[in-house]
mmCIF file of C-alpha atoms in Angstrom:
data_model
loop_
_atom_site.group_PDB
_atom_site.id
_atom_site.type_symbol
_atom_site.label_atom_id
_atom_site.label_comp_id
_atom_site.label_asym_id
_atom_site.label_seq_id
_atom_site.Cartn_x
_atom_site.Cartn_y
_atom_site.Cartn_z
ATOM 1 C CA MET A 1 77.662 66.673 142.120
ATOM 2 C CA VAL A 2 77.915 69.204 139.298
ATOM 3 C CA SER A 3 78.550 72.717 140.514
ATOM 4 C CA SER A 4 75.762 75.188 139.866
ATOM 5 C CA TRP A 5 78.362 77.398 138.149
ATOM 6 C CA CYS A 6 78.532 74.893 135.257
ATOM 7 C CA TYR A 7 74.880 75.572 134.427
ATOM 8 C CA PHE A 8 75.783 79.217 133.973
ATOM 9 C CA ILE A 9 79.237 79.024 132.393
ATOM 10 C CA LEU A 10 78.475 76.333 129.801
ATOM 11 C CA PRO A 11 75.603 78.187 128.081
ATOM 12 C CA VAL A 12 77.681 81.410 128.071
ATOM 13 C CA VAL A 13 80.640 79.636 126.475
ATOM 14 C CA LEU A 14 78.389 78.007 123.866
ATOM 15 C CA PHE A 15 76.695 81.332 123.117
ATOM 16 C CA ILE A 16 80.014 83.148 122.659
ATOM 17 C CA GLY A 17 81.238 80.293 120.449
ATOM 18 C CA LEU A 18 78.123 80.530 118.265
ATOM 19 C CA LEU A 19 78.512 84.301 117.933
ATOM 20 C CA ARG A 20 82.154 83.767 117.009
ATOM 21 C CA LYS A 21 81.222 81.347 114.239
ATOM 22 C CA CYS A 22 78.621 83.776 112.897
ATOM 23 C CA ARG A 23 81.167 86.574 112.810
ATOM 24 C CA GLU A 24 83.718 84.368 111.028
ATOM 25 C CA ARG A 25 81.240 83.809 108.205
ATOM 26 C CA ILE A 26 80.834 87.569 107.800
ATOM 27 C CA TRP A 27 84.597 88.110 107.614
ATOM 28 C CA GLY A 28 84.818 86.327 104.285
ATOM 29 C CA THR A 29 87.350 83.982 102.715
ATOM 30 C CA CYS A 30 89.347 84.224 99.478
ATOM 31 C CA LYS A 31 87.766 81.487 97.414
ATOM 32 C CA ASN A 32 90.113 81.667 94.433
ATOM 33 C CA THR A 33 92.524 78.698 94.305
ATOM 34 C CA ASP A 34 94.017 79.200 90.834
ATOM 35 C CA CYS A 35 97.606 78.083 90.320
ATOM 36 C CA LEU A 36 99.971 81.082 90.506
ATOM 37 C CA GLN A 37 103.072 79.374 89.137
ATOM 38 C CA GLY A 38 105.177 81.934 87.255
ATOM 39 C CA ARG A 39 103.624 84.888 89.091
ATOM 40 C CA VAL A 40 105.985 86.929 91.292
ATOM 41 C CA PHE A 41 104.768 88.660 94.473
ATOM 42 C CA ILE A 42 106.528 90.989 96.917
ATOM 43 C CA VAL A 43 105.174 91.019 100.472
ATOM 44 C CA THR A 44 106.570 93.567 102.931
ATOM 45 C CA GLY A 45 106.634 92.528 106.591
ATOM 46 C CA ALA A 46 106.326 88.900 105.466
ATOM 47 C CA ASN A 47 108.007 87.207 108.450
ATOM 48 C CA SER A 48 105.024 87.352 110.812
ATOM 49 C CA GLY A 49 101.319 87.982 111.182
ATOM 50 C CA ILE A 50 99.184 88.784 108.166
ATOM 51 C CA GLY A 51 102.255 88.986 105.925
ATOM 52 C CA LYS A 52 103.403 85.463 106.746
ATOM 53 C CA GLU A 53 99.917 84.027 106.343
ATOM 54 C CA THR A 54 99.609 85.759 102.968
ATOM 55 C CA VAL A 55 102.885 84.135 101.926
ATOM 56 C CA LYS A 56 101.594 80.732 103.043
ATOM 57 C CA GLU A 57 98.468 81.087 100.935
ATOM 58 C CA LEU A 58 100.464 82.202 97.904
ATOM 59 C CA ALA A 59 102.888 79.315 98.384
ATOM 60 C CA LYS A 60 99.971 76.873 98.387
ATOM 61 C CA ARG A 61 99.121 78.217 94.945
ATOM 62 C CA LYS A 62 102.738 77.747 93.730
ATOM 63 C CA ALA A 63 103.620 81.434 93.487
ATOM 64 C CA THR A 64 107.102 82.934 93.703
ATOM 65 C CA VAL A 65 107.151 85.222 96.738
ATOM 66 C CA ILE A 66 109.835 87.725 97.815
ATOM 67 C CA LEU A 67 109.681 88.103 101.574
ATOM 68 C CA ALA A 68 110.784 91.713 102.094
ATOM 69 C CA CYS A 69 111.758 91.967 105.773
ATOM 70 C CA ARG A 70 113.834 94.220 107.992
ATOM 71 C CA ASN A 71 115.531 91.214 109.592
ATOM 72 C CA LEU A 72 116.848 88.747 107.012
ATOM 73 C CA GLN A 73 117.176 85.947 109.556
ATOM 74 C CA SER A 74 113.539 86.362 110.547
ATOM 75 C CA ALA A 75 112.582 86.028 106.881
ATOM 76 C CA ARG A 76 114.618 82.820 106.563
ATOM 77 C CA SER A 77 113.069 81.414 109.706
ATOM 78 C CA ALA A 78 109.607 82.185 108.378
ATOM 79 C CA ILE A 79 110.421 80.374 105.134
ATOM 80 C CA SER A 80 111.698 77.325 107.025
ATOM 81 C CA GLU A 81 108.523 77.222 109.087
ATOM 82 C CA ILE A 82 106.303 77.570 106.029
ATOM 83 C CA HIS A 83 108.161 74.856 104.198
ATOM 84 C CA THR A 84 107.492 72.405 107.025
ATOM 85 C CA GLN A 85 103.798 72.774 106.156
ATOM 86 C CA ILE A 86 103.806 73.614 102.442
ATOM 87 C CA SER A 87 106.196 72.161 99.922
ATOM 88 C CA THR A 88 105.106 74.255 96.895
ATOM 89 C CA GLY A 89 106.013 77.836 95.989
ATOM 90 C CA GLU A 90 109.386 79.526 95.689
ATOM 91 C CA LEU A 91 110.084 81.724 98.696
ATOM 92 C CA ILE A 92 112.947 84.223 98.599
ATOM 93 C CA PRO A 93 114.150 86.256 101.592
ATOM 94 C CA MET A 94 115.347 89.826 100.922
ATOM 95 C CA GLN A 95 116.289 92.580 103.311
ATOM 96 C CA LEU A 96 114.154 95.721 103.344
ATOM 97 C CA ASN A 97 114.096 98.329 106.087
ATOM 98 C CA LEU A 98 111.164 100.660 105.450
ATOM 99 C CA ALA A 99 112.548 103.073 108.049
ATOM 100 C CA SER A 100 115.505 103.777 105.750
ATOM 101 C CA PHE A 101 115.181 105.368 102.311
ATOM 102 C CA GLN A 102 118.673 104.079 101.496
ATOM 103 C CA SER A 103 117.576 100.510 102.291
ATOM 104 C CA ILE A 104 114.451 100.898 100.135
ATOM 105 C CA ARG A 105 116.487 102.089 97.156
ATOM 106 C CA GLY A 106 118.951 99.266 97.581
ATOM 107 C CA PHE A 107 116.138 96.689 97.792
ATOM 108 C CA VAL A 108 114.521 97.965 94.593
ATOM 109 C CA THR A 109 117.876 97.930 92.751
ATOM 110 C CA ASP A 110 118.314 94.247 93.725
ATOM 111 C CA VAL A 111 114.756 93.321 92.725
ATOM 112 C CA ILE A 112 115.016 94.917 89.309
ATOM 113 C CA LYS A 113 118.410 93.311 88.764
ATOM 114 C CA ASN A 114 117.387 89.807 89.784
ATOM 115 C CA PHE A 115 113.731 89.551 88.805
ATOM 116 C CA ALA A 116 112.696 90.278 85.240
ATOM 117 C CA GLU A 117 109.063 90.092 86.315
ATOM 118 C CA VAL A 118 107.132 91.336 89.360
ATOM 119 C CA HIS A 119 103.370 91.053 89.180
ATOM 120 C CA VAL A 120 102.006 92.011 92.605
ATOM 121 C CA LEU A 121 103.329 94.309 95.326
ATOM 122 C CA ILE A 122 101.676 93.827 98.733
ATOM 123 C CA ASN A 123 102.470 96.760 101.038
ATOM 124 C CA ASN A 124 101.664 94.969 104.272
ATOM 125 C CA ALA A 125 104.312 96.010 106.820
ATOM 126 C CA GLY A 126 103.358 98.463 109.497
ATOM 127 C CA VAL A 127 104.342 99.675 112.967
ATOM 128 C CA TYR A 128 102.373 100.732 116.004
ATOM 129 C CA VAL A 129 104.389 102.487 118.703
ATOM 130 C CA PRO A 130 103.008 104.583 121.585
ATOM 131 C CA PHE A 131 103.197 108.191 120.320
ATOM 132 C CA LYS A 132 104.673 109.382 123.636
ATOM 133 C CA GLU A 133 107.897 107.484 122.767
ATOM 134 C CA HIS A 134 108.503 109.941 119.865
ATOM 135 C CA ALA A 135 110.189 107.226 117.779
ATOM 136 C CA LEU A 136 111.729 108.319 114.464
ATOM 137 C CA THR A 137 112.927 106.627 111.284
ATOM 138 C CA GLU A 138 116.552 106.736 110.167
ATOM 139 C CA ASP A 139 115.646 109.726 107.979
ATOM 140 C CA GLY A 140 114.130 111.648 110.911
ATOM 141 C CA PHE A 141 110.415 111.147 110.279
ATOM 142 C CA GLU A 142 107.802 110.266 112.895
ATOM 143 C CA ILE A 143 107.864 106.466 112.792
ATOM 144 C CA HIS A 144 104.231 105.840 111.744
ATOM 145 C CA PHE A 145 104.234 108.456 108.995
ATOM 146 C CA GLY A 146 107.771 107.463 107.972
ATOM 147 C CA ILE A 147 107.311 103.674 107.738
ATOM 148 C CA ASN A 148 103.623 103.096 107.177
ATOM 149 C CA HIS A 149 103.263 105.835 104.565
ATOM 150 C CA LEU A 150 106.530 107.316 103.249
ATOM 151 C CA GLY A 151 108.422 104.017 103.177
ATOM 152 C CA HIS A 152 105.742 102.314 101.093
ATOM 153 C CA PHE A 153 105.265 105.436 98.965
ATOM 154 C CA LEU A 154 108.923 105.410 97.974
ATOM 155 C CA LEU A 155 109.024 101.619 97.477
ATOM 156 C CA THR A 156 105.948 101.616 95.279
ATOM 157 C CA ASN A 157 107.049 104.490 93.100
ATOM 158 C CA LEU A 158 110.489 103.001 92.540
ATOM 159 C CA LEU A 159 108.866 99.720 91.421
ATOM 160 C CA LEU A 160 106.153 101.274 89.269
ATOM 161 C CA ASP A 161 107.911 100.970 85.907
ATOM 162 C CA HIS A 162 108.721 97.323 86.644
ATOM 163 C CA LEU A 163 105.095 96.629 87.510
ATOM 164 C CA LYS A 164 103.880 98.427 84.379
ATOM 165 C CA GLN A 165 106.228 96.372 82.189
ATOM 166 C CA ASN A 166 104.692 93.205 83.647
ATOM 167 C CA ALA A 167 101.037 94.203 83.502
ATOM 168 C CA PRO A 168 98.446 93.093 84.306
ATOM 169 C CA SER A 169 99.785 93.675 87.801
ATOM 170 C CA ARG A 170 98.493 94.833 91.158
ATOM 171 C CA ILE A 171 99.431 96.920 94.172
ATOM 172 C CA ILE A 172 97.818 96.122 97.532
ATOM 173 C CA ILE A 173 97.989 98.763 100.250
ATOM 174 C CA VAL A 174 97.087 97.426 103.694
ATOM 175 C CA THR A 175 95.337 100.179 105.591
ATOM 176 C CA SER A 176 92.848 99.991 108.476
ATOM 177 C CA LYS A 177 89.343 101.137 109.240
ATOM 178 C CA LEU A 178 91.060 103.298 111.866
ATOM 179 C CA PHE A 179 91.900 105.687 108.991
ATOM 180 C CA GLU A 180 88.381 107.067 109.613
ATOM 181 C CA SER A 181 89.694 108.476 112.898
ATOM 182 C CA GLY A 182 92.732 110.027 111.249
ATOM 183 C CA THR A 183 93.462 113.531 109.972
ATOM 184 C CA ILE A 184 95.936 114.949 107.497
ATOM 185 C CA ASP A 185 97.352 118.185 108.900
ATOM 186 C CA PHE A 186 99.892 119.487 106.393
ATOM 187 C CA SER A 187 101.370 121.813 108.987
ATOM 188 C CA ASN A 188 101.995 118.877 111.316
ATOM 189 C CA LEU A 189 102.570 115.780 109.156
ATOM 190 C CA ASN A 190 105.541 114.727 111.235
ATOM 191 C CA GLY A 191 103.749 115.282 114.549
ATOM 192 C CA GLU A 192 106.307 117.924 115.478
ATOM 193 C CA LYS A 193 103.572 120.057 117.114
ATOM 194 C CA GLY A 194 102.306 117.081 119.070
ATOM 195 C CA LEU A 195 99.038 115.185 118.562
ATOM 196 C CA THR A 196 95.853 115.064 120.609
ATOM 197 C CA ILE A 197 95.380 111.600 122.089
ATOM 198 C CA LYS A 198 91.737 110.625 122.477
ATOM 199 C CA GLY A 199 91.035 107.593 124.653
ATOM 200 C CA ARG A 200 93.225 104.628 123.784
ATOM 201 C CA MET A 201 93.688 105.511 120.125
ATOM 202 C CA ASN A 202 97.129 106.281 118.754
ATOM 203 C CA PRO A 203 96.542 109.382 116.558
ATOM 204 C CA ALA A 204 99.842 108.931 114.699
ATOM 205 C CA TYR A 205 98.865 105.402 113.644
ATOM 206 C CA CYS A 206 95.371 106.500 112.575
ATOM 207 C CA ASN A 207 96.865 109.374 110.576
ATOM 208 C CA SER A 208 99.315 107.065 108.837
ATOM 209 C CA LYS A 209 96.475 104.705 107.835
ATOM 210 C CA LEU A 210 94.583 107.672 106.402
ATOM 211 C CA ALA A 211 97.737 108.596 104.492
ATOM 212 C CA ASN A 212 97.836 105.011 103.156
ATOM 213 C CA THR A 213 94.279 105.371 101.931
ATOM 214 C CA TYR A 214 94.861 108.725 100.241
ATOM 215 C CA PHE A 215 98.005 107.319 98.671
ATOM 216 C CA GLY A 216 95.983 104.459 97.157
ATOM 217 C CA ILE A 217 93.286 106.802 95.841
ATOM 218 C CA GLU A 218 95.778 109.057 94.050
ATOM 219 C CA LEU A 219 97.924 106.144 92.871
ATOM 220 C CA ALA A 220 94.918 104.428 91.268
ATOM 221 C CA LYS A 221 94.041 107.657 89.469
ATOM 222 C CA ARG A 222 97.567 108.010 88.091
ATOM 223 C CA LEU A 223 97.648 104.382 86.938
ATOM 224 C CA GLU A 224 94.384 104.383 84.977
ATOM 225 C CA ASN A 225 94.714 102.347 81.754
ATOM 226 C CA SER A 226 98.267 101.299 82.690
ATOM 227 C CA GLY A 227 97.360 97.701 83.470
ATOM 228 C CA VAL A 228 98.333 98.190 87.132
ATOM 229 C CA ASN A 229 95.423 98.032 89.578
ATOM 230 C CA VAL A 230 95.437 99.387 93.128
ATOM 231 C CA TYR A 231 93.440 98.095 96.083
ATOM 232 C CA MET A 232 93.295 99.383 99.669
ATOM 233 C CA VAL A 233 92.588 96.653 102.224
ATOM 234 C CA CYS A 234 91.388 96.740 105.797
ATOM 235 C CA PRO A 235 92.208 93.258 107.158
ATOM 236 C CA GLY A 236 90.025 93.711 110.238
ATOM 237 C CA PHE A 237 90.941 93.553 113.914
ATOM 238 C CA THR A 238 93.581 90.839 113.820
ATOM 239 C CA TYR A 239 95.831 89.086 116.326
ATOM 240 C CA THR A 240 99.375 89.851 115.181
ATOM 241 C CA GLY A 241 102.570 91.290 116.616
ATOM 242 C CA LEU A 242 101.562 94.840 115.592
ATOM 243 C CA PHE A 243 100.910 95.919 119.194
ATOM 244 C CA ARG A 244 104.011 94.267 120.694
ATOM 245 C CA ASN A 245 105.360 97.696 121.688
ATOM 246 C CA VAL A 246 102.233 98.506 123.743
ATOM 247 C CA LYS A 247 102.610 97.515 127.387
ATOM 248 C CA ARG A 248 99.490 96.094 129.044
ATOM 249 C CA SER A 249 98.888 94.754 132.536
ATOM 250 C CA TRP A 250 97.291 91.351 133.276
ATOM 251 C CA PHE A 251 94.115 93.245 134.153
ATOM 252 C CA HIS A 252 93.824 94.608 130.597
ATOM 253 C CA TYR A 253 94.100 91.106 129.177
ATOM 254 C CA ILE A 254 91.296 89.848 131.432
ATOM 255 C CA ILE A 255 89.021 92.738 130.423
ATOM 256 C CA PHE A 256 89.951 92.335 126.753
ATOM 257 C CA SER A 257 89.364 88.553 126.546
ATOM 258 C CA PRO A 258 85.591 88.642 125.784
ATOM 259 C CA VAL A 259 86.210 91.251 123.058
ATOM 260 C CA ALA A 260 88.976 89.087 121.588
ATOM 261 C CA LEU A 261 86.740 86.020 121.506
ATOM 262 C CA LEU A 262 84.105 87.887 119.507
ATOM 263 C CA PHE A 263 86.047 90.296 117.324
ATOM 264 C CA LEU A 264 89.717 89.321 117.060
ATOM 265 C CA ARG A 265 90.651 87.475 113.866
ATOM 266 C CA THR A 266 93.500 85.067 113.466
ATOM 267 C CA ALA A 267 96.339 86.182 111.238
ATOM 268 C CA ASN A 268 95.099 83.816 108.524
ATOM 269 C CA GLN A 269 91.616 85.293 108.727
ATOM 270 C CA GLY A 270 93.118 88.771 108.499
ATOM 271 C CA ALA A 271 95.065 87.740 105.387
ATOM 272 C CA GLN A 272 91.986 86.667 103.424
ATOM 273 C CA THR A 273 91.010 90.085 102.060
ATOM 274 C CA VAL A 274 94.632 90.853 101.227
ATOM 275 C CA LEU A 275 94.813 87.608 99.273
ATOM 276 C CA HIS A 276 91.413 88.239 97.637
ATOM 277 C CA CYS A 277 92.559 91.601 96.266
ATOM 278 C CA ALA A 278 95.913 90.183 95.176
ATOM 279 C CA ILE A 279 94.627 87.279 93.087
ATOM 280 C CA GLU A 280 90.862 87.395 92.492
ATOM 281 C CA PRO A 281 90.300 87.814 88.679
ATOM 282 C CA SER A 282 86.830 89.391 89.079
ATOM 283 C CA LEU A 283 88.449 92.529 90.605
ATOM 284 C CA SER A 284 90.394 93.346 87.445
ATOM 285 C CA ASN A 285 88.211 96.418 86.750
ATOM 286 C CA GLU A 286 87.841 97.581 90.341
ATOM 287 C CA SER A 287 90.992 99.612 90.876
ATOM 288 C CA GLY A 288 90.993 102.381 93.490
ATOM 289 C CA ASN A 289 88.526 100.835 95.902
ATOM 290 C CA ILE A 290 88.733 99.874 99.576
ATOM 291 C CA TYR A 291 87.995 96.274 100.575
ATOM 292 C CA ARG A 292 87.139 94.628 103.892
ATOM 293 C CA ASP A 293 85.750 91.159 104.578
ATOM 294 C CA CYS A 294 86.540 90.187 100.968
ATOM 295 C CA LYS A 295 84.060 92.722 99.631
ATOM 296 C CA LEU A 296 83.830 96.395 98.750
ATOM 297 C CA TYR A 297 83.954 98.725 101.741
ATOM 298 C CA VAL A 298 82.274 102.127 101.578
ATOM 299 C CA SER A 299 83.779 104.497 104.122
ATOM 300 C CA LYS A 300 81.680 106.993 106.061
ATOM 301 C CA LYS A 301 84.604 109.398 105.979
ATOM 302 C CA ASN A 302 84.693 112.008 103.251
ATOM 303 C CA LEU A 303 87.891 111.298 101.321
ATOM 304 C CA ASP A 304 88.826 114.505 99.522
ATOM 305 C CA PRO A 305 90.772 113.885 96.262
ATOM 306 C CA ASP A 306 92.417 117.312 96.623
ATOM 307 C CA ILE A 307 93.978 116.183 99.892
ATOM 308 C CA ALA A 308 95.160 112.983 98.185
ATOM 309 C CA LEU A 309 96.878 115.043 95.494
ATOM 310 C CA ARG A 310 98.453 117.466 97.949
ATOM 311 C CA LEU A 311 99.721 114.578 100.110
ATOM 312 C CA TRP A 312 101.218 112.945 97.011
ATOM 313 C CA ASP A 313 103.089 116.161 96.126
ATOM 314 C CA MET A 314 104.366 116.512 99.699
ATOM 315 C CA SER A 315 105.416 112.866 99.834
ATOM 316 C CA GLU A 316 107.394 113.292 96.586
ATOM 317 C CA LYS A 317 109.315 116.165 98.162
ATOM 318 C CA LEU A 318 109.965 114.341 101.449
ATOM 319 C CA THR A 319 111.231 111.169 99.797
ATOM 320 C CA LYS A 320 113.020 113.055 96.994
ATOM 321 C CA ILE A 321 111.597 110.479 94.617
ATOM 322 C CA ASN A 322 111.946 112.698 91.574
ATOM 323 C CA ASP A 323 115.708 113.033 92.201
ATOM 324 C CA THR A 324 115.962 109.241 92.258
ATOM 325 C CA LEU A 325 114.023 108.742 89.033
ATOM 326 C CA LYS A 326 116.014 111.283 86.995
#
């Protein structure tokens, strides 16, 4: 005899599954499948999550991809795994620690020395650490501001001339819709005065994603007519290892399960908008915009260009980029 619970559970499961499928259609897919042989991409944080899935998709299209990872062995393991599924594409592991300005400079020196051409830089890597841990980079910066923003700011600027020489080229900055909850407080960029934690949000992470967005806005303005286009990407709420440093009880996972079924994307689904902005030819005149679900995203937050400029100037001083470029 069939339990009466089945008559309740089965329709609920089917309904959730249908909603999931509807949401997946909204999320969008990169439809461009052009061969990318001869095109060179750099993907930071390429050994897992959205970064690794982006590499897989580029490899399918026969691209050359530099996997820029903090742990070189993890990069090699990711390449071995990808090659068990995809035989095309040239995948190259290189060490890059975005928490160290010295490592970033060394990485760029090696790239310029060994690769005459670089066409696309995908600034994908990011960290999410509970703010109460007060984690810092090797250079003494609050870890979210230091890695998510300053690390990529320095990396991008050191590679700019190389990207310009190989135009048309692109820079993808992976941000998050959470930037709309962020603030840029120039008297507290490093969180040294503490940050107000509202609910479950990590203010330091939100602030770093807002910094990413302002960085992209100002960068696009500075690169007008250079042949280098800039795109900011929100990949959506995606299942990756980003939150591995956040401790949750079994109870949280039970409560979170229905939300995950409806809203949580796979890493490959999260990679689609990144890929779209990296390779889609129709975006060649759309520099400086934010994308989500493989389409233009219009933020409700007022993004002040004066703040973008001031943050750029401050980031130059903190990274001492002008001393490096002399």
